[in-house]
Amino acid sequence: MVTPMIKNYRPILLLFIYVMLGILIDQIFIRKAFLPKSTCASYTLSIKNPIEIPFQVSPNVQIINLSQPINADFKCINTKKLLNFINTTICLHETKNDRFVSNSFHGTDSIWEEEGVKRILQLLIRHPYLDFIDIGANIGTYTMYAAALGRFVLAIDCFAPNINRIHRAVQITNVANRVVLIQNAIFTHSGQYLHLKNYSRNIGGQELDISKKLFINQNVINNPYIVKTIKFDELLPILVARGVRGAIIKMDIERSESFVVESGSRVFDTLEIPFVQMEWMGVRSYPDRAKVIIDFFVKRGYDPKTDSCKLLSITQHATWPDGICWIKRNVSNFC
């Protein structure tokens, strides 16, 4: 009678041993390799498909610990349902200080950049192997909808009041397992502290002021209008560790989009990135930055297109619309 009983429980015993070995490997190897040294609380990376990472996360990368409670009196609302089944929670700024983004949310009737968010959701649904990178997350409109869809999201924003609102929304909706939140400005040099320009009625959308470098002290670190820089490539270990092989990018960082491509060639060379949604309105006023962006994407086989997929002329970039898309030529079903 004993032998058949052991046989019956053998699959359970093997499963128990497998789970315990996985926990042991995570504690000894994975956490040691991927946890950054940061001024923020620590964050444990979950590994979908572990592979060898050639370098650790830079200590300049500030990863927010989303498991840590955040006590703040934010107005957080349930949002409009998009595509008839996806809604989420967004935590707002006071509308008198944020006339663009927060002021676009009216209960379940409207959201910020609804057509852009729907486009991203439709592409993610159409291409289930792609995850989402939100560069310039603001209060997290795109981030929270993509996470509600069930995709992994790497969200980057440098302004602490924005970060805190995303943090709270992530906790309310219980999606911390699929969001990594980064509090840094992306720039061509890592580890610098730079000013944000303060726009009185656009609190969440400040431009990076690269004209001044700062002497660092505690007052500087605690000022939300002074931000620490990283290179985009410094986020690659996080993406690879999370098993990301391809992603859609939304890029809206107030005329600083060129800094992403100048510091992010390794991300684009390593991952499959077939589609980039980019704000172009501010870039037009910086012809040198526009040229950097155009040269980068054209070299990698992307075409600039309108939201309706009309091909744009490279030579007429000064007249391009406020929002554009870069789409790789060798991909299908992105228009």
XYZ file of C-alpha atoms in Angstrom:
335
model
C 0.000 0.000 0.000
C 2.911 2.380 0.677
C 4.431 2.208 -2.780
C 1.278 3.275 -4.704
C 0.777 6.154 -2.248
C 4.304 7.449 -2.923
C 3.686 7.210 -6.657
C 0.480 9.212 -6.305
C 2.270 12.030 -4.472
C 5.404 12.011 -6.637
C 4.230 14.836 -8.994
C 3.416 17.019 -5.976
C 6.805 16.355 -4.396
C 8.605 17.133 -7.660
C 6.631 20.385 -8.032
C 7.530 21.376 -4.459
C 11.234 20.733 -5.099
C 11.093 22.722 -8.370
C 9.465 25.718 -6.652
C 11.967 25.706 -3.766
C 14.900 25.536 -6.206
C 13.448 28.502 -8.115
C 13.200 30.567 -4.922
C 16.760 29.634 -3.946
C 18.135 30.621 -7.365
C 16.243 33.937 -7.230
C 17.630 34.787 -3.795
C 21.229 33.829 -4.526
C 21.738 34.870 -8.137
C 19.005 36.968 -9.714
C 18.489 39.557 -6.980
C 22.204 40.007 -6.516
C 22.655 40.592 -10.253
C 19.780 42.954 -10.939
C 18.986 45.011 -7.865
C 20.369 48.523 -8.395
C 21.987 50.635 -5.749
C 19.698 53.637 -5.670
C 18.524 56.481 -3.521
C 15.002 55.040 -3.907
C 13.744 51.983 -2.070
C 14.783 48.677 -3.596
C 12.751 46.925 -6.267
C 12.940 43.230 -7.097
C 12.902 42.433 -10.804
C 10.700 39.561 -11.889
C 12.268 37.330 -14.519
C 10.056 35.952 -17.292
C 12.779 34.326 -19.384
C 16.128 34.568 -17.599
C 19.095 35.134 -19.878
C 22.589 36.388 -19.260
C 22.814 40.151 -18.743
C 26.180 41.671 -19.649
C 25.953 44.515 -17.129
C 24.101 45.607 -14.011
C 21.591 48.406 -13.681
C 23.338 51.749 -13.234
C 23.210 53.244 -9.724
C 21.889 56.433 -11.351
C 18.647 54.680 -12.300
C 16.025 55.482 -9.665
C 13.515 52.624 -9.515
C 10.419 53.305 -7.445
C 9.401 50.652 -4.925
C 5.744 50.204 -5.860
C 5.108 47.882 -2.910
C 5.796 50.715 -0.482
C 2.563 52.489 0.578
C 2.199 56.082 -0.545
C 0.069 58.296 1.653
C -1.146 61.262 -0.325
C -4.408 63.081 -0.766
C -4.748 62.798 -4.534
C -7.956 62.919 -6.514
C -8.043 59.536 -8.221
C -10.826 58.654 -10.666
C -12.124 55.678 -12.602
C -11.588 56.431 -16.269
C -13.530 56.068 -19.462
C -13.785 52.540 -20.856
C -11.863 52.286 -24.128
C -12.481 49.699 -26.858
C -15.541 48.679 -24.818
C -13.568 46.782 -22.181
C -10.468 48.607 -20.869
C -10.569 51.198 -18.122
C -8.296 52.079 -15.225
C -7.597 54.588 -12.456
C -5.767 57.895 -12.894
C -4.660 60.215 -10.078
C -4.885 63.867 -11.112
C -3.234 67.190 -10.439
C -5.488 70.089 -9.572
C -6.874 71.322 -12.876
C -5.932 74.930 -12.137
C -2.291 73.785 -12.271
C -2.685 71.271 -15.097
C -4.960 72.686 -17.772
C -3.935 70.116 -20.388
C -3.613 66.576 -19.014
C -5.602 66.480 -15.750
C -8.191 68.870 -17.147
C -8.890 66.409 -19.986
C -10.369 63.856 -17.582
C -14.089 64.259 -16.989
C -15.279 61.206 -15.119
C -15.977 58.396 -17.540
C -16.591 60.738 -20.479
C -13.107 61.762 -21.692
C -9.385 61.209 -21.133
C -6.080 62.760 -22.216
C -5.111 61.905 -25.817
C -7.886 59.365 -26.198
C -7.142 58.589 -29.838
C -3.454 58.068 -29.116
C -4.184 55.748 -26.189
C -6.673 53.748 -28.274
C -4.099 53.416 -31.056
C -1.510 52.019 -28.643
C -4.018 49.595 -27.111
C -5.124 48.374 -30.529
C -1.524 47.751 -31.573
C -0.770 45.890 -28.348
C -3.839 43.715 -28.860
C -2.890 43.096 -32.495
C 0.699 42.209 -31.528
C 0.575 40.236 -28.272
C 4.350 39.712 -28.148
C 4.997 43.447 -27.671
C 5.258 45.262 -24.344
C 5.117 49.023 -23.743
C 7.669 51.743 -22.907
C 6.202 55.077 -21.804
C 8.861 57.819 -22.013
C 7.405 60.936 -20.438
C 4.609 59.158 -18.577
C 3.238 62.339 -16.951
C 0.422 61.153 -14.634
C 0.344 57.783 -16.357
C -2.520 57.811 -18.855
C -0.831 55.488 -21.354
C 0.936 53.511 -18.618
C -2.210 52.692 -16.675
C -4.253 51.673 -19.732
C -1.464 49.422 -21.042
C -1.080 47.833 -17.617
C -4.868 47.330 -17.457
C -4.551 45.416 -20.733
C -2.121 43.071 -18.980
C 1.130 44.154 -20.632
C 4.439 44.872 -18.951
C 5.089 48.623 -18.857
C 8.347 50.477 -18.297
C 7.259 54.010 -17.358
C 9.749 56.882 -17.138
C 9.129 60.354 -15.773
C 11.420 62.757 -13.939
C 8.903 64.921 -12.014
C 8.202 63.606 -8.513
C 4.554 64.805 -8.314
C 3.840 62.824 -11.513
C 5.680 59.778 -10.170
C 3.703 59.871 -6.924
C 0.400 59.902 -8.794
C 1.353 56.950 -10.969
C 2.579 55.131 -7.851
C -0.790 55.619 -6.159
C -2.780 54.595 -9.252
C -0.691 51.432 -9.628
C -1.446 50.485 -6.026
C -5.175 51.184 -6.350
C -5.433 48.991 -9.458
C -3.053 46.317 -8.143
C -0.840 46.203 -11.243
C 2.554 46.611 -9.561
C 3.581 43.180 -10.857
C 3.637 44.489 -14.432
C 4.868 48.077 -14.042
C 8.414 49.310 -13.449
C 8.426 53.028 -12.647
C 11.592 55.085 -13.177
C 12.156 58.582 -11.770
C 14.826 60.086 -14.027
C 15.274 62.475 -16.927
C 16.774 60.901 -20.038
C 19.790 62.830 -21.278
C 23.049 62.340 -23.171
C 25.005 62.183 -19.896
C 24.167 60.114 -16.833
C 24.279 61.206 -13.200
C 23.853 64.938 -13.736
C 21.319 67.123 -11.933
C 19.402 69.519 -14.178
C 16.592 72.040 -13.766
C 13.065 71.663 -15.069
C 11.471 74.816 -16.409
C 8.404 75.657 -14.319
C 5.266 76.265 -16.377
C 2.565 77.606 -14.062
C -0.479 75.933 -15.658
C 1.230 72.854 -17.083
C 2.654 71.388 -13.903
C 3.262 67.914 -15.276
C 4.915 68.878 -18.565
C 8.085 70.802 -17.856
C 10.991 71.106 -20.247
C 14.508 70.054 -19.265
C 16.828 73.051 -18.932
C 20.285 71.891 -20.010
C 21.936 75.312 -19.678
C 22.812 74.883 -15.998
C 24.702 72.233 -14.071
C 24.131 72.113 -10.328
C 26.178 71.670 -7.197
C 24.572 68.804 -5.339
C 23.317 69.119 -1.776
C 20.260 67.855 0.118
C 18.138 70.858 -0.876
C 18.821 70.129 -4.533
C 17.889 66.456 -4.163
C 14.584 67.292 -2.440
C 13.526 69.863 -5.057
C 11.063 68.285 -7.578
C 12.201 70.780 -10.225
C 15.754 69.419 -10.095
C 16.094 65.977 -11.648
C 18.756 63.326 -12.046
C 19.696 62.185 -15.536
C 20.277 58.761 -17.055
C 20.937 57.438 -20.529
C 18.157 55.436 -22.158
C 20.521 52.491 -22.633
C 20.857 52.232 -18.847
C 17.314 50.823 -18.764
C 18.147 47.899 -21.063
C 19.044 45.476 -18.220
C 15.576 45.999 -16.724
C 13.871 45.279 -20.048
C 15.929 42.182 -20.740
C 15.515 40.911 -17.188
C 11.749 41.204 -17.541
C 11.851 39.087 -20.672
C 11.000 41.938 -23.050
C 11.951 41.098 -26.622
C 9.899 43.750 -28.386
C 8.037 46.898 -27.433
C 6.009 49.848 -28.626
C 7.308 53.221 -27.435
C 5.414 56.401 -26.665
C 7.810 59.357 -26.437
C 6.665 62.767 -25.162
C 9.316 64.614 -23.140
C 8.945 68.248 -24.096
C 11.560 68.817 -26.816
C 14.019 66.332 -25.270
C 13.178 63.389 -27.534
C 16.566 63.637 -29.260
C 18.280 62.727 -25.978
C 16.523 59.350 -26.040
C 17.922 58.360 -29.426
C 21.347 59.856 -28.705
C 21.640 57.717 -25.576
C 19.570 54.700 -26.609
C 21.092 52.997 -29.633
C 21.691 49.789 -27.726
C 18.020 49.496 -26.752
C 16.973 49.864 -30.388
C 19.664 47.457 -31.583
C 18.764 44.807 -28.991
C 14.963 44.894 -28.923
C 12.374 44.732 -31.673
C 10.791 48.198 -31.694
C 8.518 48.430 -34.736
C 6.519 51.505 -33.711
C 7.315 54.771 -31.918
C 4.663 57.389 -31.205
C 6.353 60.769 -30.739
C 5.313 64.326 -29.986
C 6.821 66.547 -32.685
C 5.334 69.920 -31.755
C 8.241 71.067 -29.583
C 10.956 69.404 -31.650
C 10.200 71.691 -34.606
C 11.715 74.642 -32.723
C 15.069 72.807 -32.392
C 16.272 71.986 -35.940
C 19.493 70.401 -34.678
C 17.558 68.023 -32.424
C 15.114 67.254 -35.222
C 18.026 66.252 -37.463
C 19.417 63.911 -34.787
C 16.045 62.164 -34.498
C 15.486 61.893 -38.250
C 18.995 60.584 -38.957
C 18.650 57.980 -36.191
C 15.347 56.543 -37.393
C 16.045 56.717 -41.119
C 19.343 54.880 -40.589
C 17.425 52.093 -38.831
C 14.806 51.729 -41.551
C 11.876 53.681 -40.112
C 9.441 55.875 -42.028
C 7.803 58.955 -40.461
C 4.019 58.879 -40.764
C 0.983 60.766 -39.552
C -1.497 59.288 -37.087
C -3.513 58.182 -40.122
C -0.426 56.501 -41.624
C 0.250 59.061 -44.351
C 3.945 59.065 -45.273
C 5.725 62.311 -44.336
C 8.459 63.979 -46.380
C 11.822 64.085 -44.602
C 12.650 67.409 -46.208
C 9.449 68.995 -44.867
C 9.931 68.090 -41.199
C 9.355 71.690 -40.092
C 5.728 71.330 -41.189
C 5.063 67.880 -39.744
C 2.008 67.608 -37.453
C 2.246 67.894 -33.682
C 2.213 64.120 -33.268
C 3.926 61.600 -35.569
C 4.763 57.901 -35.695
C 7.985 56.175 -36.723
C 7.155 52.778 -38.254
C 9.671 50.187 -39.430
C 9.442 49.434 -43.124
C 9.647 45.651 -42.750
C 6.639 45.271 -40.432
C 2.939 44.845 -41.176
C -0.344 45.580 -39.407
C 0.826 48.818 -37.793
C -1.354 51.023 -39.996
